[in-house]
Amino acid sequence: MVVSRRVPGVLGFATALLLGGCAGPAPAQSDAPPPDDEAARLRAEADAEAGEAPRRTIGAGDHVPDECCEHDHGPGHKH
Amino acid sequence: MRTLAALALVAALCATSVRADEPPLRVVVTLDYLADVVRKIGGPLVAVEVLARPGEDPHAIDPTPAHLLALRQADLLVENGVQLELWTPRAREGSGNARVQPGQPGHLFATDGIEPRELPTAEELAGGGHVHASGNPHVWLDPTNLKVVASNVERALARLRPGAAAALEQRRRAFEARLDDACFGPELVKVLGAGQLTRLHRAGRLRAFLADRKYRDRPLTDLAGGWLKAALELGDLPLLTYHRTWTYLELPFGLRVVGTVEEKPGIPPSPAHLDRLQALAAREGVKVVVCAPYEPASRAQGVAERIGGVAVVLPTQPAEVGPEADVFGLFDAIFRALADARRRAGS
């Protein structure tokens, strides 16, 4: 008889599911409720201070194409 | 009937679970910091190999037969991206491994989604030197960017091992929480929130925000811990750096880099540039010159002697701190070295 080794916790998870409980992932720290009104006010000020300006992010199009390895790298090199 | 339903549910869960005897994913990464993040997120799911050796210039590495062999056998290749590793296209092609080519599930640019700094102007692109057209690529030197890297790694590993998605997410969340505490201090995270702190930090406004506010009659700066506290203790320490390596550390932590030893990126300083640097250092009170392990320390030392200051080599990768160091040890070592340089310079 072949016994498959599985990651521990599967049966526990199944039991928890059968019993009707599934906690799901813990909330991110930034989503946790602030501890008090003063902290809530500071968080609101922090949000306003950080601004809501759209961020330019690095995307796949910014990465070096394969042929760039053939660049002349001197004097000083460009990517 | 209920027993049968329960058994069917357990069987379905087992069928989609991760087999403990499944071989680990072979992950090849270009840089050591990526290896640490992949290990922290992947755990027992991954076996990681690093291509760049400690102290090696990540811009310029010659792929060896050992590199090609590692890539040929890899399930996943993780690169920094932002045009840092100009040598990987040749290595990828040489490996003959279709799985690790860009666009495939076995390839990841770890920095996707991070806002680049120092996008060059048209004049800079035309002006010679080692110019990164997509912006400064040393993004991992802002520790909050490692949260983006960790999310990208989590998604890439989950694509290859869908059954491990929950465990990957759990490890990524734990890594993020530890990183937030190490970066800002647990007390400040509890009051202001990790998300708010991270946004202010990346905008370069955190120090100013903390400076003029209080929480329960305590200055907010008193709540800071970790690397933020270390940066605050450096005060307004002005620095010269050899190359624009430290941009992502400088602005968020409020460090003050007033000039570079290189005249243009990748080009050594001319005598006229050294004269200008000496005048600049005198004007700004600079006594500390910073360089990376793969940059010419003798040139940094020469400039330090010229301005009557000290040179300090800061690690850029965990392995440059020591064989057991991780990304947390990397930033500990950076701030420890800066504090030591400040003491030696008498600033």
XYZ file of C-alpha atoms in Angstrom:
426
model
C 0.000 0.000 0.000
C 1.391 3.381 -1.004
C 0.997 6.095 1.597
C 1.154 9.594 0.171
C 2.906 12.135 2.394
C 1.025 15.394 2.523
C 1.761 18.740 4.110
C 0.480 18.691 7.696
C -2.576 20.814 8.269
C -4.745 19.624 5.413
C -6.837 17.407 7.679
C -6.996 20.148 10.278
C -8.168 22.607 7.653
C -10.770 20.141 6.403
C -12.002 19.570 9.955
C -12.250 23.299 10.548
C -14.200 23.661 7.318
C -16.559 20.855 8.277
C -17.163 22.466 11.612
C -18.200 25.595 9.767
C -15.225 27.815 10.545
C -12.638 29.262 8.161
C -10.788 32.282 9.462
C -9.233 33.383 6.142
C -6.090 35.487 5.848
C -5.150 37.943 8.570
C -5.803 41.587 7.661
C -2.821 43.640 6.504
C -1.274 45.869 9.157
C -2.221 49.018 7.294
C -5.877 47.912 7.325
C -5.980 47.320 11.069
C -8.170 49.792 12.964
C -6.242 52.627 14.607
C -5.936 52.242 18.366
C -7.688 55.539 19.248
C -9.048 58.856 17.979
C -5.712 60.642 18.198
C -4.043 57.950 16.131
C -6.936 58.054 13.662
C -6.456 61.806 13.246
C -2.713 61.340 12.685
C -3.388 58.633 10.096
C -5.782 60.928 8.240
C -3.146 63.677 8.265
C -0.552 61.173 7.025
C -2.832 60.162 4.153
C -3.324 63.803 3.184
C 0.401 64.532 3.471
C 1.440 61.543 1.355
C -0.961 62.754 -1.358
C -2.930 60.837 -3.858
C -0.828 61.659 -6.943
C -0.694 58.765 -9.426
C 2.595 56.890 -9.305
C 4.560 55.989 -12.396
C 5.553 52.383 -11.931
C 8.079 50.181 -13.603
C 6.402 47.963 -16.164
C 7.520 45.216 -18.466
C 8.041 47.756 -21.239
C 10.768 49.455 -19.239
C 12.984 46.420 -19.159
C 15.979 46.006 -21.350
C 15.346 44.317 -24.694
C 17.608 41.383 -25.432
C 19.577 43.176 -28.122
C 20.744 45.787 -25.580
C 23.537 43.444 -24.534
C 25.270 44.365 -27.751
C 25.680 48.035 -26.721
C 29.013 49.702 -26.877
C 29.726 50.259 -23.191
C 32.533 52.741 -23.311
C 33.527 55.359 -22.478
C 30.910 55.030 -19.745
C 28.026 52.863 -20.762
C 24.373 53.446 -21.466
C 21.678 50.928 -20.709
C -24.677 10.350 3.701
C -23.011 13.081 5.758
C -20.003 10.812 6.288
C -19.701 10.274 2.556
C -19.853 14.024 1.905
C -17.155 14.647 4.514
C -14.906 12.004 2.990
C -15.413 13.485 -0.479
C -14.439 16.933 0.803
C -11.279 15.612 2.469
C -10.346 13.734 -0.722
C -10.804 16.892 -2.811
C -8.630 18.929 -0.457
C -5.906 16.282 -0.513
C -5.947 16.229 -4.305
C -5.172 19.961 -4.484
C -2.730 20.105 -1.569
C 1.062 20.337 -1.818
C 2.854 17.027 -1.743
C 5.620 17.100 0.828
C 7.667 14.757 -1.345
C 7.383 17.059 -4.385
C 10.846 18.263 -5.434
C 11.539 21.925 -4.619
C 11.310 24.485 -7.397
C 14.743 25.325 -8.797
C 14.910 29.113 -8.610
C 17.845 31.030 -10.068
C 18.207 34.675 -9.053
C 20.634 37.286 -10.299
C 21.327 39.065 -6.977
C 21.699 37.921 -3.391
C 18.890 40.081 -1.986
C 16.496 38.299 -4.355
C 17.702 34.943 -3.031
C 16.828 35.983 0.511
C 13.350 37.213 -0.418
C 12.638 34.066 -2.479
C 13.748 31.838 0.421
C 11.670 33.802 2.925
C 8.528 33.567 0.773
C 9.122 30.132 -0.764
C 10.339 28.362 2.375
C 10.751 24.614 1.758
C 9.150 24.986 -1.667
C 12.325 26.402 -3.263
C 16.001 25.642 -3.830
C 17.747 28.890 -4.735
C 20.937 29.586 -6.652
C 22.485 33.080 -6.979
C 24.379 34.107 -10.113
C 26.254 37.220 -8.864
C 28.943 36.542 -6.278
C 29.307 38.777 -3.179
C 31.062 42.014 -4.076
C 30.583 41.529 -7.818
C 29.320 44.516 -9.829
C 25.726 43.595 -10.718
C 25.897 45.795 -13.818
C 28.649 43.782 -15.463
C 28.861 40.033 -14.967
C 30.205 37.616 -17.554
C 27.933 34.551 -17.666
C 29.970 31.397 -17.035
C 29.212 27.781 -18.060
C 28.047 27.229 -14.465
C 25.552 30.095 -14.865
C 24.239 28.593 -18.096
C 23.869 25.159 -16.507
C 21.947 26.596 -13.559
C 19.654 28.479 -15.933
C 19.143 25.401 -18.121
C 17.787 23.480 -15.131
C 15.802 26.354 -13.588
C 12.037 26.365 -13.075
C 12.082 30.110 -12.364
C 14.530 32.940 -13.077
C 14.159 36.072 -10.945
C 15.881 39.257 -12.077
C 15.945 42.713 -10.502
C 15.094 44.391 -13.829
C 15.098 48.166 -14.463
C 17.955 47.455 -16.873
C 20.410 46.639 -14.084
C 21.490 43.218 -15.338
C 22.518 43.828 -18.938
C 24.140 40.407 -19.001
C 21.076 38.224 -18.408
C 19.613 38.254 -21.963
C 22.748 36.555 -23.249
C 22.720 34.060 -20.369
C 19.019 33.289 -20.850
C 19.501 32.659 -24.546
C 22.604 30.568 -23.922
C 20.743 28.371 -21.459
C 18.338 27.061 -24.112
C 15.640 26.943 -21.413
C 12.336 28.184 -22.868
C 10.714 28.257 -19.400
C 12.819 31.162 -18.105
C 12.411 33.586 -21.012
C 10.534 36.883 -20.379
C 6.788 36.456 -20.713
C 6.894 32.836 -19.556
C 5.621 31.718 -16.120
C 9.211 30.793 -15.236
C 10.514 34.357 -15.519
C 10.072 37.317 -13.181
C 11.296 40.901 -13.087
C 11.040 41.289 -9.316
C 10.727 45.079 -9.336
C 7.600 45.323 -11.512
C 5.253 47.822 -9.882
C 7.930 49.918 -8.164
C 8.136 53.613 -8.955
C 11.549 54.321 -10.501
C 13.544 57.365 -9.429
C 15.894 59.498 -11.516
C 14.442 58.953 -14.949
C 17.055 60.534 -17.238
C 16.407 63.606 -19.354
C 17.055 63.578 -23.091
C 20.275 65.544 -22.446
C 21.492 62.966 -19.931
C 20.744 60.109 -22.330
C 22.739 61.867 -25.032
C 25.516 63.009 -22.736
C 27.550 59.833 -22.234
C 28.133 57.766 -19.158
C 26.394 54.776 -17.635
C 22.808 56.036 -17.880
C 19.842 53.842 -16.963
C 17.076 54.782 -19.390
C 14.382 53.331 -17.109
C 15.620 55.183 -14.033
C 17.880 54.250 -11.161
C 17.782 50.433 -10.803
C 19.052 50.098 -7.192
C 15.454 49.921 -5.968
C 15.992 47.264 -3.262
C 17.956 49.796 -1.176
C 14.620 51.237 -0.058
C 13.511 48.405 2.243
C 9.816 49.198 1.704
C 10.281 48.259 -1.963
C 11.048 44.722 -0.783
C 7.326 44.410 0.016
C 6.576 44.831 -3.699
C 9.329 42.361 -4.561
C 7.887 39.855 -2.061
C 4.399 40.163 -3.597
C 5.802 39.594 -7.088
C 7.740 36.553 -5.862
C 4.633 35.194 -4.129
C 2.600 35.461 -7.346
C 5.337 33.864 -9.480
C 5.749 30.908 -7.106
C 1.980 30.469 -6.788
C 1.713 30.266 -10.590
C 4.152 27.365 -10.564
C 2.743 25.681 -7.433
C -0.943 26.703 -7.106
C -1.477 24.258 -4.257
C 0.949 26.234 -2.078
C -0.757 29.619 -2.563
C -2.072 29.893 1.001
C 1.306 29.086 2.575
C 3.070 31.537 0.244
C 0.636 34.298 1.176
C 1.083 33.592 4.869
C 4.890 33.823 4.608
C 4.671 37.007 2.521
C 2.413 38.683 5.097
C 4.766 37.691 7.924
C 7.728 39.082 5.955
C 5.922 42.379 5.326
C 4.990 42.796 8.983
C 8.561 42.094 10.093
C 9.886 44.521 7.485
C 7.513 47.314 8.614
C 8.574 46.873 12.249
C 12.276 46.774 11.319
C 11.925 49.847 9.125
C 9.810 52.146 11.322
C 9.653 50.516 14.769
C 6.608 48.611 16.103
C 5.303 51.494 18.220
C 5.132 53.910 15.286
C 3.555 51.226 13.054
C 0.856 50.669 15.679
C -0.026 54.368 15.879
C 0.339 55.550 12.273
C -0.204 52.306 10.338
C 2.241 50.566 8.020
C 0.477 51.768 4.866
C 0.557 55.430 5.883
C 4.192 55.202 7.004
C 5.221 53.523 3.773
C 3.519 56.162 1.614
C 5.075 59.057 3.564
C 8.469 57.323 3.509
C 8.409 56.798 -0.254
C 7.298 60.385 -0.809
C 10.308 61.567 1.236
C 7.983 63.327 3.714
C 8.126 61.066 6.756
C 10.818 62.878 8.737
C 9.113 66.251 8.276
C 5.740 64.740 9.199
C 7.075 63.244 12.423
C 9.084 66.337 13.343
C 6.162 68.648 14.119
C 3.542 66.271 15.520
C 2.857 64.625 18.844
C 0.973 61.574 20.043
C -0.274 61.645 23.635
C 2.093 64.556 24.329
C 5.123 62.630 23.017
C 6.906 63.818 19.855
C 6.207 61.261 17.120
C 9.947 60.966 16.497
C 10.227 59.384 19.958
C 8.075 56.495 18.733
C 10.395 55.732 15.790
C 12.443 52.573 15.902
C 14.522 50.402 13.587
C 16.225 51.903 10.569
C 14.159 55.083 10.735
C 15.489 55.759 14.227
C 19.022 55.057 12.996
C 18.506 57.537 10.143
C 17.141 60.172 12.552
C 20.221 59.708 14.741
C 22.439 60.496 11.749
C 20.860 63.968 11.778
C 21.638 66.097 8.762
C 24.818 64.208 7.828
C 25.906 65.348 4.342
C 27.436 62.670 2.114
C 29.365 62.262 -1.108
C 28.755 58.932 -2.858
C 30.904 57.321 -5.531
C 27.947 56.454 -7.832
C 24.192 57.151 -7.652
C 23.758 53.819 -5.868
C 21.979 55.067 -2.746
C 19.109 57.099 -4.194
C 16.434 54.773 -2.786
C 17.930 54.950 0.694
C 18.635 58.663 0.575
C 15.283 60.310 -0.114
C 12.949 58.113 1.987
C 15.220 58.140 5.033
C 16.069 61.821 4.642
C 19.796 61.345 4.061
C 21.580 64.202 2.273
C 23.766 63.217 -0.702
C 25.268 66.434 -2.052
C 27.380 65.054 -4.913
C 29.003 62.058 -6.592
C 32.656 61.229 -7.058
C 31.940 60.063 -10.597
C 31.726 62.981 -12.974
C 29.054 61.150 -14.952
C 27.683 57.707 -14.128
C 30.354 55.127 -14.994
C 33.028 57.751 -15.735
C 35.864 58.399 -13.243
C 36.356 61.945 -11.972
C 38.532 64.410 -13.870
C 40.956 66.695 -11.940
C 38.555 69.607 -12.531
C 35.646 67.577 -11.097
C 37.741 66.730 -8.018
C 38.421 70.428 -7.498
C 34.700 71.149 -7.725
C 33.963 68.330 -5.254
C 36.471 69.737 -2.780
C 34.813 73.156 -2.927
C 31.368 71.583 -2.613
C 32.444 69.517 0.405
C 33.860 72.611 2.114
C 30.652 74.550 1.456
C 28.305 71.771 2.634
C 30.471 70.462 5.479
C 30.844 66.965 3.944
C 33.176 64.627 5.830
C 31.916 61.190 4.699
C 32.426 59.575 1.261
C 30.401 56.423 0.535
C 31.077 53.681 -1.984
C 29.808 50.167 -2.724
C 32.033 47.059 -2.420
C 32.410 46.788 -6.197
C 33.268 50.469 -6.704
C 36.880 51.711 -6.527
C 37.436 52.271 -2.804
C 40.833 53.852 -3.485
C 39.176 56.715 -5.400
C 36.633 57.227 -2.597
C 39.506 57.192 -0.089
C 41.442 59.711 -2.194
C 38.497 62.110 -2.180
C 38.007 61.575 1.571
C 41.651 62.504 2.228
C 41.330 65.547 0.015
C 38.332 66.860 1.995
C 39.741 65.828 5.384
C 37.041 63.207 5.932
C 36.576 59.431 5.931
C 35.541 56.872 3.312
C 33.107 54.078 4.103
C 32.221 50.996 2.060
C 28.519 50.192 2.471
C 27.204 46.719 1.581
C 24.570 46.518 -1.149
C 23.697 42.827 -0.768
C 23.223 40.607 2.310
C 26.137 38.344 1.302
C 28.453 41.359 1.430
C 27.697 41.612 5.158
C 28.373 37.919 5.804
C 27.365 34.466 4.615
C 24.491 34.228 7.103
C 23.157 37.773 6.654
C 19.684 38.454 5.251
C 18.006 41.644 4.053
C 17.394 42.706 7.665
C 21.112 42.281 8.413
C 21.910 44.279 5.264
C 20.079 47.419 6.425
C 21.337 46.976 10.006
C 24.887 46.938 8.615
C 24.328 49.971 6.356
C 23.087 52.175 9.196
C 25.735 50.835 11.610
C 28.477 51.703 9.091
C 27.077 55.200 8.512
C 26.906 55.867 12.256
C 30.480 54.642 12.634
C 31.660 56.841 9.735
C 29.940 59.848 11.321
C 31.779 59.212 14.588
C 35.130 58.770 12.827
C 34.600 61.959 10.846
C 33.618 63.851 13.978
C 30.500 65.161 12.225
